[in-house]
GROMACS .gro file of C-alpha atoms in nm:
model
  349
    1ILE     CA    1   1.367   0.623   1.676
    2ILE     CA    2   1.459   0.704   2.036
    3ARG     CA    3   1.189   0.612   2.289
    4ASN     CA    4   1.363   0.559   2.622
    5ASP     CA    5   1.681   0.601   2.823
    6GLU     CA    6   1.833   0.271   2.711
    7GLN     CA    7   1.780   0.344   2.341
    8ALA     CA    8   1.918   0.696   2.386
    9ARG     CA    9   2.231   0.560   2.553
   10LYS     CA   10   2.287   0.284   2.295
   11PHE     CA   11   2.240   0.527   2.010
   12LEU     CA   12   2.515   0.747   2.154
   13VAL     CA   13   2.747   0.446   2.156
   14PHE     CA   14   2.653   0.371   1.795
   15LEU     CA   15   2.725   0.727   1.684
   16ALA     CA   16   3.062   0.732   1.860
   17ALA     CA   17   3.183   0.424   1.671
   18GLU     CA   18   3.430   0.449   1.383
   19ASN     CA   19   3.608   0.742   1.542
   20ASN     CA   20   3.293   0.961   1.563
   21SER     CA   21   3.254   0.959   1.185
   22ARG     CA   22   2.882   0.875   1.186
   23TYR     CA   23   2.742   1.203   1.317
   24PRO     CA   24   2.721   1.383   0.980
   25HIS     CA   25   2.526   1.091   0.831
   26LEU     CA   26   2.234   1.122   1.071
   27LEU     CA   27   1.960   1.265   0.845
   28SER     CA   28   1.638   1.196   1.040
   29LEU     CA   29   1.564   1.165   1.411
   30PHE     CA   30   1.241   1.049   1.578
   31PHE     CA   31   1.292   1.159   1.939
   32GLU     CA   32   1.021   1.082   2.195
   33PRO     CA   33   1.164   0.979   2.536
   34PHE     CA   34   0.981   1.100   2.848
   35GLU     CA   35   1.237   1.029   3.118
   36LEU     CA   36   1.608   1.033   3.044
   37SER     CA   37   1.871   1.010   3.313
   38LYS     CA   38   2.056   1.332   3.379
   39LYS     CA   39   2.381   1.173   3.256
   40VAL     CA   40   2.227   1.069   2.923
   41VAL     CA   41   2.074   1.415   2.875
   42GLU     CA   42   2.412   1.578   2.936
   43GLU     CA   43   2.570   1.344   2.680
   44TRP     CA   44   2.299   1.430   2.427
   45LEU     CA   45   2.347   1.802   2.486
   46SER     CA   46   2.716   1.760   2.409
   47ILE     CA   47   2.665   1.571   2.081
   48ILE     CA   48   2.360   1.747   1.929
   49PRO     CA   49   2.584   2.021   1.783
   50ARG     CA   50   2.752   1.745   1.580
   51PHE     CA   51   2.428   1.665   1.397
   52GLU     CA   52   2.542   1.876   1.103
   53GLY     CA   53   2.348   1.670   0.849
   54LEU     CA   54   2.020   1.633   1.042
   55GLU     CA   55   1.736   1.740   0.812
   56THR     CA   56   1.424   1.596   0.977
   57LEU     CA   57   1.340   1.611   1.348
   58ARG     CA   58   1.020   1.465   1.494
   59LEU     CA   59   0.916   1.538   1.853
   60PRO     CA   60   0.582   1.357   1.898
   61TYR     CA   61   0.562   1.457   2.266
   62GLY     CA   62   0.697   1.809   2.231
   63ASP     CA   63   0.759   1.973   2.567
   64GLU     CA   64   0.731   1.642   2.752
   65THR     CA   65   1.049   1.534   2.572
   66LEU     CA   66   1.227   1.869   2.579
   67ARG     CA   67   1.166   1.918   2.952
   68GLN     CA   68   1.390   1.646   3.097
   69HIS     CA   69   1.561   1.821   3.388
   70ASP     CA   70   1.549   2.174   3.525
   71ASP     CA   71   1.905   2.254   3.422
   72SER     CA   72   1.899   2.082   3.082
   73ASP     CA   73   1.806   2.266   2.764
   74LEU     CA   74   1.740   2.033   2.473
   75ALA     CA   75   1.523   2.301   2.309
   76THR     CA   76   1.816   2.541   2.283
   77ALA     CA   77   2.047   2.267   2.159
   78PHE     CA   78   1.812   2.170   1.876
   79ALA     CA   79   1.742   2.537   1.796
   80GLN     CA   80   2.111   2.597   1.731
   81LEU     CA   81   2.120   2.346   1.445
   82THR     CA   82   2.137   2.498   1.097
   83SER     CA   83   2.067   2.187   0.890
   84LEU     CA   84   1.702   2.119   0.980
   85ARG     CA   85   1.458   2.137   0.690
   86HIS     CA   86   1.156   1.948   0.826
   87LEU     CA   87   1.033   1.988   1.184
   88HIS     CA   88   0.736   1.803   1.338
   89ILE     CA   89   0.622   1.880   1.694
   90ASN     CA   90   0.313   1.753   1.877
   91MET     CA   91   0.190   1.869   2.218
   92ALA     CA   92   0.385   2.192   2.180
   93TYR     CA   93   0.402   2.437   2.468
   94GLU     CA   94   0.654   2.682   2.612
   95LEU     CA   95   0.979   2.504   2.526
   96SER     CA   96   0.859   2.414   2.176
   97PHE     CA   97   0.750   2.775   2.125
   98ARG     CA   98   1.096   2.901   2.225
   99MET     CA   99   1.268   2.640   2.009
  100VAL     CA  100   1.074   2.738   1.695
  101ARG     CA  101   1.116   3.109   1.771
  102ASP     CA  102   1.496   3.077   1.805
  103LEU     CA  103   1.555   2.817   1.534
  104ARG     CA  104   1.861   2.895   1.322
  105SER     CA  105   1.772   2.649   1.045
  106LYS     CA  106   1.575   2.751   0.738
  107LEU     CA  107   1.273   2.521   0.737
  108VAL     CA  108   1.104   2.382   0.427
  109SER     CA  109   0.815   2.232   0.623
  110LEU     CA  110   0.683   2.280   0.974
  111SER     CA  111   0.414   2.071   1.141
  112ILE     CA  112   0.322   2.188   1.490
  113ASN     CA  113   0.036   2.092   1.717
  114TRP     CA  114  -0.049   2.321   2.010
  115LEU     CA  115  -0.314   2.085   2.148
  116GLY     CA  116  -0.156   1.992   2.482
  117GLU     CA  117  -0.340   2.024   2.813
  118ASP     CA  118  -0.196   2.375   2.853
  119LYS     CA  119  -0.217   2.632   2.574
  120ILE     CA  120   0.081   2.856   2.501
  121TRP     CA  121  -0.156   3.140   2.410
  122ASP     CA  122  -0.277   3.153   2.771
  123ILE     CA  123   0.064   3.252   2.907
  124LEU     CA  124   0.192   3.488   2.638
  125PRO     CA  125   0.181   3.857   2.736
  126GLY     CA  126  -0.037   4.124   2.583
  127PRO     CA  127  -0.406   4.163   2.503
  128SER     CA  128  -0.335   4.069   2.142
  129HIS     CA  129  -0.131   3.785   1.997
  130LYS     CA  130  -0.092   3.931   1.649
  131GLU     CA  131   0.285   3.905   1.665
  132TYR     CA  132   0.249   3.528   1.714
  133HIS     CA  133   0.051   3.483   1.394
  134PRO     CA  134   0.259   3.241   1.179
  135VAL     CA  135   0.328   3.509   0.917
  136PRO     CA  136   0.542   3.733   1.141
  137PHE     CA  137   0.642   3.457   1.382
  138LEU     CA  138   0.805   3.240   1.111
  139ALA     CA  139   0.956   3.531   0.918
  140ASN     CA  140   1.303   3.378   0.952
  141HIS     CA  141   1.184   3.098   0.722
  142SER     CA  142   1.004   3.313   0.467
  143SER     CA  143   1.246   3.238   0.185
  144SER     CA  144   1.242   2.860   0.235
  145LEU     CA  145   0.908   2.750   0.385
  146GLU     CA  146   0.690   2.548   0.148
  147GLU     CA  147   0.443   2.377   0.381
  148LEU     CA  148   0.287   2.474   0.713
  149THR     CA  149   0.069   2.234   0.911
  150SER     CA  150  -0.073   2.343   1.245
  151ALA     CA  151  -0.340   2.271   1.502
  152ALA     CA  152  -0.481   2.528   1.745
  153TRP     CA  153  -0.260   2.812   1.620
  154TYR     CA  154  -0.526   3.058   1.736
  155PRO     CA  155  -0.352   3.387   1.636
  156ILE     CA  156  -0.440   3.295   1.275
  157GLU     CA  157  -0.782   3.429   1.372
  158GLU     CA  158  -0.623   3.773   1.414
  159CYS     CA  159  -0.497   4.020   1.155
  160PRO     CA  160  -0.127   4.099   1.198
  161THR     CA  161   0.052   4.396   1.049
  162SER     CA  162   0.323   4.230   0.845
  163ASN     CA  163   0.478   4.267   0.500
  164VAL     CA  164   0.659   3.934   0.506
  165VAL     CA  165   0.609   3.727   0.190
  166TYR     CA  166   0.668   3.352   0.160
  167PRO     CA  167   0.716   3.305  -0.216
  168ASN     CA  168   0.765   2.928  -0.198
  169MET     CA  169   0.473   2.842   0.030
  170ARG     CA  170   0.253   2.591  -0.150
  171ARG     CA  171   0.050   2.407   0.115
  172PHE     CA  172  -0.131   2.548   0.419
  173CYS     CA  173  -0.303   2.313   0.664
  174ALA     CA  174  -0.480   2.412   0.984
  175GLU     CA  175  -0.701   2.231   1.233
  176GLU     CA  176  -0.893   2.359   1.534
  177LEU     CA  177  -0.921   2.704   1.381
  178ASP     CA  178  -1.273   2.845   1.371
  179TYR     CA  179  -1.254   3.195   1.225
  180PRO     CA  180  -0.945   3.244   1.004
  181VAL     CA  181  -0.876   3.587   0.858
  182ILE     CA  182  -0.789   3.543   0.492
  183VAL     CA  183  -0.621   3.865   0.375
  184PRO     CA  184  -0.295   3.819   0.574
  185LEU     CA  185  -0.271   3.465   0.437
  186ILE     CA  186  -0.315   3.576   0.075
  187ASN     CA  187  -0.063   3.857   0.111
  188ALA     CA  188   0.194   3.633   0.279
  189TYR     CA  189   0.139   3.318   0.070
  190PRO     CA  190   0.059   3.447  -0.282
  191ASN     CA  191   0.160   3.122  -0.456
  192LEU     CA  192  -0.041   2.884  -0.241
  193SER     CA  193  -0.171   2.581  -0.431
  194SER     CA  194  -0.334   2.366  -0.162
  195ILE     CA  195  -0.537   2.435   0.153
  196TYR     CA  196  -0.660   2.197   0.421
  197LEU     CA  197  -0.889   2.341   0.691
  198MET     CA  198  -1.076   2.143   0.953
  199SER     CA  199  -1.211   2.329   1.253
  200SER     CA  200  -1.435   2.249   1.547
  201ILE     CA  201  -1.702   2.486   1.417
  202HIS     CA  202  -1.919   2.183   1.334
  203GLU     CA  203  -1.916   2.074   1.698
  204ALA     CA  204  -2.053   2.415   1.800
  205TYR     CA  205  -2.341   2.383   1.555
  206GLU     CA  206  -2.650   2.583   1.645
  207ASP     CA  207  -2.941   2.600   1.407
  208THR     CA  208  -3.034   2.955   1.505
  209PRO     CA  209  -3.048   3.284   1.310
  210MET     CA  210  -2.801   3.439   1.556
  211TRP     CA  211  -2.540   3.170   1.493
  212TRP     CA  212  -2.584   3.175   1.115
  213GLY     CA  213  -2.566   3.554   1.126
  214LYS     CA  214  -2.229   3.536   1.302
  215LEU     CA  215  -2.095   3.304   1.032
  216ARG     CA  216  -2.226   3.526   0.752
  217ARG     CA  217  -2.064   3.835   0.905
  218HIS     CA  218  -1.724   3.666   0.924
  219ARG     CA  219  -1.752   3.544   0.566
  220ASP     CA  220  -1.860   3.890   0.448
  221SER     CA  221  -1.561   4.043   0.627
  222ASN     CA  222  -1.320   3.804   0.453
  223LEU     CA  223  -1.480   3.877   0.115
  224ALA     CA  224  -1.473   4.254   0.172
  225GLY     CA  225  -1.105   4.239   0.261
  226GLN     CA  226  -1.028   4.079  -0.076
  227LEU     CA  227  -1.251   4.311  -0.278
  228LYS     CA  228  -1.073   4.620  -0.144
  229ASP     CA  229  -0.763   4.521  -0.340
  230PRO     CA  230  -0.796   4.348  -0.680
  231ALA     CA  231  -0.443   4.213  -0.639
  232CYS     CA  232  -0.543   4.032  -0.319
  233ALA     CA  233  -0.623   3.691  -0.463
  234TRP     CA  234  -0.481   3.343  -0.490
  235HIS     CA  235  -0.407   3.287  -0.858
  236HIS     CA  236  -0.251   2.941  -0.820
  237LEU     CA  237  -0.486   2.770  -0.576
  238GLN     CA  238  -0.565   2.421  -0.706
  239SER     CA  239  -0.732   2.236  -0.420
  240PHE     CA  240  -0.924   2.273  -0.099
  241THR     CA  241  -0.991   1.991   0.148
  242GLY     CA  242  -1.188   2.039   0.467
  243GLY     CA  243  -1.523   2.119   0.619
  244LEU     CA  244  -1.792   2.298   0.422
  245MET     CA  245  -1.824   2.571   0.684
  246ASP     CA  246  -1.447   2.615   0.690
  247LEU     CA  247  -1.447   2.694   0.319
  248TYR     CA  248  -1.755   2.912   0.364
  249LEU     CA  249  -1.590   3.119   0.639
  250LEU     CA  250  -1.252   3.148   0.466
  251ALA     CA  251  -1.429   3.262   0.148
  252PRO     CA  252  -1.143   3.269  -0.104
  253ALA     CA  253  -1.267   3.475  -0.398
  254CYS     CA  254  -1.089   3.267  -0.659
  255ARG     CA  255  -1.125   2.956  -0.868
  256ILE     CA  256  -1.049   2.624  -0.691
  257PRO     CA  257  -1.047   2.337  -0.943
  258ARG     CA  258  -1.055   2.057  -0.682
  259VAL     CA  259  -1.286   2.079  -0.380
  260ARG     CA  260  -1.309   1.792  -0.131
  261VAL     CA  261  -1.564   1.846   0.145
  262SER     CA  262  -1.492   1.645   0.459
  263GLY     CA  263  -1.771   1.550   0.695
  264ASP     CA  264  -2.142   1.517   0.621
  265VAL     CA  265  -2.332   1.807   0.469
  266SER     CA  266  -2.685   1.822   0.608
  267SER     CA  267  -3.010   1.916   0.441
  268ASN     CA  268  -3.025   2.227   0.659
  269ASP     CA  269  -3.122   2.531   0.448
  270PHE     CA  270  -2.819   2.732   0.561
  271GLN     CA  271  -2.571   2.454   0.483
  272LEU     CA  272  -2.718   2.413   0.137
  273GLU     CA  273  -2.698   2.789   0.090
  274ALA     CA  274  -2.337   2.777   0.211
  275LEU     CA  275  -2.263   2.498  -0.036
  276ARG     CA  276  -2.415   2.691  -0.325
  277THR     CA  277  -2.232   3.017  -0.246
  278THR     CA  278  -1.894   2.852  -0.189
  279LEU     CA  279  -1.918   2.655  -0.513
  280ALA     CA  280  -2.023   2.971  -0.698
  281LEU     CA  281  -1.688   3.127  -0.600
  282ALA     CA  282  -1.476   2.814  -0.638
  283ARG     CA  283  -1.631   2.694  -0.968
  284PRO     CA  284  -1.468   2.352  -0.930
  285THR     CA  285  -1.414   2.097  -1.203
  286GLN     CA  286  -1.380   1.817  -0.944
  287LEU     CA  287  -1.601   1.786  -0.637
  288LYS     CA  288  -1.608   1.529  -0.358
  289ILE     CA  289  -1.893   1.554  -0.109
  290ARG     CA  290  -2.098   1.338   0.123
  291GLY     CA  291  -2.423   1.364   0.313
  292ALA     CA  292  -2.701   1.164   0.469
  293GLY     CA  293  -3.058   1.098   0.366
  294ALA     CA  294  -3.285   1.155   0.070
  295GLY     CA  295  -3.352   1.505   0.203
  296PHE     CA  296  -2.986   1.590   0.145
  297LEU     CA  297  -3.016   1.479  -0.219
  298GLY     CA  298  -3.341   1.668  -0.271
  299ASN     CA  299  -3.462   1.724  -0.626
  300GLU     CA  300  -3.438   1.977  -0.908
  301GLN     CA  301  -3.580   2.251  -0.687
  302GLN     CA  302  -3.396   2.191  -0.360
  303GLY     CA  303  -3.115   1.997  -0.197
  304LEU     CA  304  -2.789   1.882  -0.350
  305ILE     CA  305  -2.940   1.805  -0.689
  306ALA     CA  306  -3.059   2.164  -0.722
  307VAL     CA  307  -2.712   2.290  -0.625
  308LEU     CA  308  -2.545   2.064  -0.882
  309ARG     CA  309  -2.779   2.191  -1.154
  310SER     CA  310  -2.708   2.556  -1.070
  311PRO     CA  311  -2.457   2.777  -1.258
  312ALA     CA  312  -2.214   2.723  -0.967
  313CYS     CA  313  -2.151   2.370  -1.098
  314SER     CA  314  -2.172   2.437  -1.471
  315GLY     CA  315  -1.803   2.349  -1.517
  316LEU     CA  316  -1.812   2.034  -1.306
  317GLN     CA  317  -1.644   1.740  -1.478
  318ALA     CA  318  -1.603   1.486  -1.198
  319LEU     CA  319  -1.825   1.421  -0.898
  320GLU     CA  320  -1.755   1.180  -0.612
  321LEU     CA  321  -2.073   1.152  -0.409
  322ASP     CA  322  -2.116   0.956  -0.087
  323VAL     CA  323  -2.474   0.937   0.043
  324THR     CA  324  -2.586   0.738   0.344
  325PHE     CA  325  -2.955   0.656   0.322
  326LEU     CA  326  -3.142   0.664   0.650
  327LYS     CA  327  -3.398   0.422   0.787
  328GLU     CA  328  -3.683   0.655   0.698
  329ASP     CA  329  -3.570   0.656   0.334
  330ARG     CA  330  -3.671   0.294   0.286
  331GLU     CA  331  -4.026   0.387   0.194
  332ALA     CA  332  -3.920   0.645  -0.063
  333ALA     CA  333  -3.965   0.559  -0.428
  334LEU     CA  334  -3.644   0.432  -0.581
  335ASP     CA  335  -3.660   0.663  -0.882
  336GLU     CA  336  -3.675   0.964  -0.648
  337LEU     CA  337  -3.342   0.863  -0.496
  338LEU     CA  338  -3.156   0.811  -0.822
  339VAL     CA  339  -2.928   1.105  -0.893
  340ARG     CA  340  -2.803   1.016  -1.239
  341ARG     CA  341  -3.096   1.143  -1.445
  342SER     CA  342  -3.115   1.475  -1.262
  343ILE     CA  343  -2.751   1.575  -1.264
  344THR     CA  344  -2.632   1.432  -1.595
  345PRO     CA  345  -2.677   1.763  -1.784
  346ALA     CA  346  -2.443   1.942  -1.542
  347CYS     CA  347  -2.194   1.657  -1.520
  348PRO     CA  348  -2.130   1.530  -1.874
  349ARG     CA  349  -1.827   1.322  -1.779
   0.00000   0.00000   0.00000
């Protein structure tokens, strides 16, 4: 772990010991200094090419670390390495973008967060950013990439023209992504087994027909794109974790055995409709969900209990339910709040 100029300098001394024989044994580097002296930066630039065994690189401050001096280029130096397999970058901006674009290594996993004060998408040319969608942008890693984790990679909301396939991709995670387009993801990642999606769509919540209509149209578009081609489907997807509306909008038309809904589901009619329709497609055997209030639980005609008793949950084998009862629920009859009797027929185990 390198956090400051002194640690960076001492680490260089350590590596140079034993007749410079230690360089190939450096496997992982956590590099986060803000201000390095120009001399130390120049020394690092000269020895980075010797990191022939470096497999994991973590840059928690992204461009803040890479941008040390005007005439130094740590991004280019790291990009020239061919041994990297796991790359983690936070607060990514222009230099991080260039580093990933020019990387010579074949990555197995990439975790990148574009959530700095400035957004790279604001300075890239062109009215469309389709070419910066991860499918074409990471094409150099298509044969090796197994896991992609990102935040605020907004071009995922566009539909690129690309025939690149990532046969080994197993896990796709995205945050701060409101309206993902599913067909390019299915075509590029046909063997995906796990998805994590958590957007800010919940923060923009509006209980209005116009807002719900916008969500329905995006979901319908994602479904229509899959129905056009019977081969466009995830056949190996095993789990989804994330917000209810994220799963609703993505709308994968395939079975998902394990569904874990993050965040509270409300008793709003649209959210309950969204829950029913998403579970009807996913047909999970394991479900984790949480909500607040007796109104969320409902009864055999409405609310969560009605959803659990519907055909959408007929194959459910395990349910993890977290309900927070509200102050106004204190006066409700206890037997009306007990779920066990109502959902036992749909959940035999």
